[in-house]
Amino acid sequence: MKSVIAGLFLSCITSIACAGTIGFTFNAGPVIFVENGFVDPEVEAFQDFQLGESVMVSFSIDDATIDIDPDSQRGEFEDPNGQITLTGSNSGATIEMRKGVNIQLDSVFEFDLRNILVGPELHVFELFDDTDYLASVPIISNPDNLATSIAELAALLDANNHFPHNNLSSSSFGSVGALDSLGPFIALEFGPVAPVPALPAYLLTLFGLLAMAQNKKIAH
């Protein structure tokens, strides 16, 4: 799905209508909860998500969004017209969140994404918990620069939209909510943001043996 990233940036370069819009798609981890009880038809789309499948989170934000965090090397960006979309990797289920994107870059090690928090809206979904990604090494160079940071984060993703390093965040669980005739409720939960899967032990052993054999050939 990395082609989604490339396509987004290319379309923004070649299309005036898309000028200034940046973003990418990343694997936000497995579904851990789906509300399967009765809900209003207007908000039942999330029930097509499957427990255990990965949630692919796509977002777009205006690259001119200003930094509202006054501290240096800490960025917070809110675009009321930004969009977040969730897609199930197996089911193909897709739901759009309410408009309004909040991105927090609390350090060179961290990327957080959620909706701008304004409270539940009737028959509209919002991502109100951050999908935090916290790495052990720097993943961006300047948290105060949104466009550069988004480009650097997108460049880290592998072909399956995983970030390369283990996620150290203890709060990397996204919660999706809405408001219907029964009141506010949590519709969907997922996380933590998934890193590149580790190779199975037997493959690591095989690669090690192949490397040893190759070294012996070179030595002879």
C-alpha positions as a printed NumPy array, in Angstrom:
array([[  0.   ,   0.   ,   0.   ],
       [  3.003,   2.282,  -0.044],
       [  1.893,   3.288,  -3.534],
       [ -0.881,   5.218,  -1.788],
       [  1.792,   7.466,  -0.296],
       [  3.586,   8.021,  -3.558],
       [  0.323,   8.661,  -5.363],
       [ -0.771,  11.211,  -2.792],
       [  2.417,  13.222,  -3.028],
       [  2.554,  13.011,  -6.829],
       [ -1.058,  14.126,  -7.139],
       [ -0.346,  17.087,  -4.899],
       [  2.563,  18.077,  -7.119],
       [  0.654,  17.733, -10.382],
       [ -2.813,  18.937,  -9.33 ],
       [ -3.638,  22.491,  -8.329],
       [ -6.736,  21.26 ,  -6.504],
       [ -4.543,  19.126,  -4.24 ],
       [ -1.793,  21.696,  -3.772],
       [ -0.648,  21.943,  -0.168],
       [ -2.149,  18.621,   0.957],
       [  0.243,  16.098,   2.499],
       [ -0.146,  12.814,   4.337],
       [  0.429,   9.076,   4.169],
       [ -0.987,   5.673,   5.173],
       [  0.394,   3.608,   8.065],
       [ -0.388,   0.359,   9.855],
       [ -1.945,   1.342,  13.204],
       [ -2.096,  -2.186,  14.603],
       [ -4.791,  -4.826,  15.028],
       [ -8.466,  -4.358,  15.857],
       [ -8.924,  -5.246,  19.542],
       [-12.59 ,  -4.287,  19.97 ],
       [-15.638,  -3.895,  17.744],
       [-19.078,  -2.998,  19.114],
       [-21.288,  -5.727,  17.66 ],
       [-24.533,  -4.756,  19.375],
       [-27.415,  -2.825,  17.827],
       [-26.488,   0.607,  16.492],
       [-28.208,   3.102,  14.243],
       [-27.842,   2.268,  10.521],
       [-25.988,   5.54 ,   9.943],
       [-23.042,   4.349,  12.05 ],
       [-22.988,   0.599,  11.49 ],
       [-20.234,   0.67 ,   8.836],
       [-17.523,   0.108,  11.47 ],
       [-19.049,  -3.301,  12.261],
       [-17.487,  -4.7  ,   9.068],
       [-14.06 ,  -4.469,  10.731],
       [-12.721,  -7.818,  11.963],
       [-11.033,  -8.564,  15.272],
       [ -7.304,  -9.021,  14.754],
       [ -7.025,  -7.424,  11.329],
       [ -4.701,  -4.454,  10.9  ],
       [ -6.178,  -0.984,  10.635],
       [ -4.61 ,   1.125,   7.895],
       [ -4.847,   4.797,   8.817],
       [ -4.689,   7.367,   6.014],
       [ -4.679,  11.103,   6.684],
       [ -4.349,  14.39 ,   4.841],
       [ -3.423,  17.78 ,   6.233],
       [ -2.606,  21.19 ,   4.759],
       [  1.171,  21.636,   4.704],
       [  0.735,  25.305,   5.669],
       [ -0.9  ,  24.405,   9.008],
       [  0.757,  26.48 ,  11.713],
       [  2.484,  25.109,  14.805],
       [  0.361,  25.971,  17.861],
       [  2.854,  24.559,  20.381],
       [  4.957,  27.51 ,  21.599],
       [  7.921,  25.351,  22.642],
       [ 10.866,  24.782,  20.33 ],
       [ 11.341,  21.205,  19.108],
       [  7.702,  20.404,  19.928],
       [  5.052,  20.718,  17.244],
       [  1.261,  20.588,  17.314],
       [ -0.743,  21.151,  14.141],
       [ -4.529,  21.384,  13.732],
       [ -6.212,  21.53 ,  10.335],
       [-10.034,  21.789,  10.558],
       [-10.309,  20.526,   6.967],
       [ -7.936,  17.596,   7.388],
       [ -9.256,  14.072,   6.903],
       [ -8.596,  10.683,   8.561],
       [ -9.774,   7.425,   6.979],
       [ -9.552,   3.919,   8.467],
       [ -9.436,   0.754,   6.338],
       [ -9.389,  -2.877,   7.467],
       [ -6.468,  -4.743,   5.882],
       [ -8.446,  -7.976,   5.426],
       [-12.095,  -6.919,   5.352],
       [-11.591,  -3.797,   3.26 ],
       [-14.047,  -2.022,   5.579],
       [-13.577,   1.744,   5.313],
       [-14.869,   4.59 ,   7.456],
       [-14.09 ,   8.294,   7.392],
       [-13.654,  10.268,  10.563],
       [-15.155,  13.722,  11.049],
       [-13.115,  16.477,   9.445],
       [-10.343,  17.988,  11.532],
       [ -6.845,  16.552,  12.008],
       [ -4.524,  17.042,  14.979],
       [ -0.869,  16.   ,  14.704],
       [  1.502,  16.207,  17.653],
       [  5.26 ,  15.913,  17.265],
       [  6.325,  16.061,  20.906],
       [  9.965,  15.273,  20.121],
       [ 12.165,  13.97 ,  17.322],
       [ 11.159,  10.463,  18.46 ],
       [  7.347,  10.71 ,  18.351],
       [  4.366,  11.037,  15.995],
       [  0.76 ,  11.269,  17.269],
       [ -2.42 ,  11.516,  15.199],
       [ -6.076,  12.071,  16.12 ],
       [ -9.066,  14.227,  15.264],
       [ -9.41 ,  17.738,  16.62 ],
       [-11.391,  17.081,  19.782],
       [-14.771,  18.794,  19.824],
       [-16.929,  16.03 ,  21.317],
       [-19.197,  13.348,  19.816],
       [-21.405,  14.32 ,  16.905],
       [-24.606,  12.537,  15.895],
       [-23.889,   9.746,  13.399],
       [-20.295,  10.918,  12.836],
       [-17.125,   9.046,  13.839],
       [-14.082,  10.634,  15.429],
       [-10.666,   9.253,  16.369],
       [-10.337,  10.667,  19.863],
       [ -7.343,   8.703,  21.205],
       [ -3.904,   9.295,  19.716],
       [ -2.404,   6.628,  17.504],
       [  1.006,   7.231,  19.089],
       [  4.268,   6.044,  17.572],
       [  7.353,   6.473,  19.774],
       [ 10.717,   5.211,  18.505],
       [ 14.03 ,   4.691,  20.292],
       [ 15.906,   6.686,  17.632],
       [ 15.089,  10.034,  15.985],
       [ 12.459,   9.661,  13.253],
       [ 12.122,  13.345,  12.333],
       [ 14.673,  16.16 ,  12.272],
       [ 12.558,  19.186,  13.208],
       [  9.213,  18.774,  15.031],
       [  8.412,  22.437,  14.332],
       [  8.336,  21.823,  10.561],
       [  5.217,  19.895,   9.537],
       [  5.934,  19.314,   5.844],
       [  9.479,  18.07 ,   6.421],
       [  8.366,  15.824,   9.268],
       [  5.562,  14.221,   7.234],
       [  7.968,  13.551,   4.353],
       [ 10.516,  12.002,   6.726],
       [  7.898,   9.794,   8.39 ],
       [  6.513,   8.623,   5.031],
       [ 10.022,   7.721,   3.889],
       [ 10.434,   5.398,   6.903],
       [  7.516,   3.146,   5.96 ],
       [  8.114,  -0.224,   4.352],
       [  6.088,  -1.641,   1.452],
       [  3.348,  -2.741,   3.846],
       [  3.152,   0.625,   5.619],
       [  4.94 ,  -0.451,   8.805],
       [  7.281,   1.871,  10.675],
       [ 10.774,   0.344,  11.049],
       [ 11.325,   0.505,  14.814],
       [  9.525,  -1.01 ,  17.785],
       [  6.808,   1.243,  19.172],
       [  7.696,   2.232,  22.748],
       [  4.476,   4.171,  23.431],
       [  2.274,   2.788,  26.2  ],
       [ -0.764,   4.69 ,  24.9  ],
       [ -0.706,   3.742,  21.214],
       [ -4.324,   2.613,  21.048],
       [ -6.824,   4.371,  18.8  ],
       [-10.443,   4.692,  19.917],
       [-13.232,   5.559,  17.498],
       [-16.453,   7.015,  18.866],
       [-19.744,   8.468,  17.722],
       [-23.09 ,   9.624,  19.051],
       [-26.358,   7.928,  18.092],
       [-29.833,   7.532,  19.556],
       [-28.405,   5.481,  22.434],
       [-25.879,   8.155,  23.364],
       [-22.075,   8.339,  23.028],
       [-20.256,   5.05 ,  22.606],
       [-16.907,   3.548,  21.606],
       [-17.334,   1.821,  18.27 ],
       [-13.853,   0.522,  17.519],
       [-10.465,   0.18 ,  19.219],
       [ -7.142,  -0.801,  17.67 ],
       [ -3.407,  -0.707,  18.285],
       [ -0.605,  -0.413,  19.08 ],
       [  0.952,   1.063,  15.933],
       [  2.755,  -1.872,  14.334],
       [  6.491,  -1.964,  13.5  ],
       [  8.027,  -4.047,  10.726],
       [  7.402,  -7.695,  11.71 ],
       [ 10.489,  -9.534,  12.925],
       [ 11.698, -12.452,  10.846],
       [ 10.925, -15.887,  12.329],
       [ 13.812, -17.478,  14.247],
       [ 14.27 , -20.264,  11.677],
       [ 14.772, -17.713,   8.887],
       [ 17.353, -15.834,  10.942],
       [ 19.188, -19.12 ,  11.526],
       [ 19.024, -19.974,   7.81 ],
       [ 20.397, -16.557,   6.828],
       [ 23.182, -16.988,   9.361],
       [ 24.163, -20.373,   7.926],
       [ 24.086, -19.008,   4.38 ],
       [ 26.307, -16.102,   5.414],
       [ 28.793, -18.496,   7.066],
       [ 28.881, -20.67 ,   3.95 ],
       [ 29.475, -17.627,   1.757],
       [ 32.32 , -16.459,   3.992],
       [ 33.962, -19.882,   3.774],
       [ 33.819, -19.756,  -0.02 ],
       [ 35.474, -16.343,  -0.025],
       [ 38.162, -17.546,   2.389],
       [ 39.062, -20.446,   0.067]])
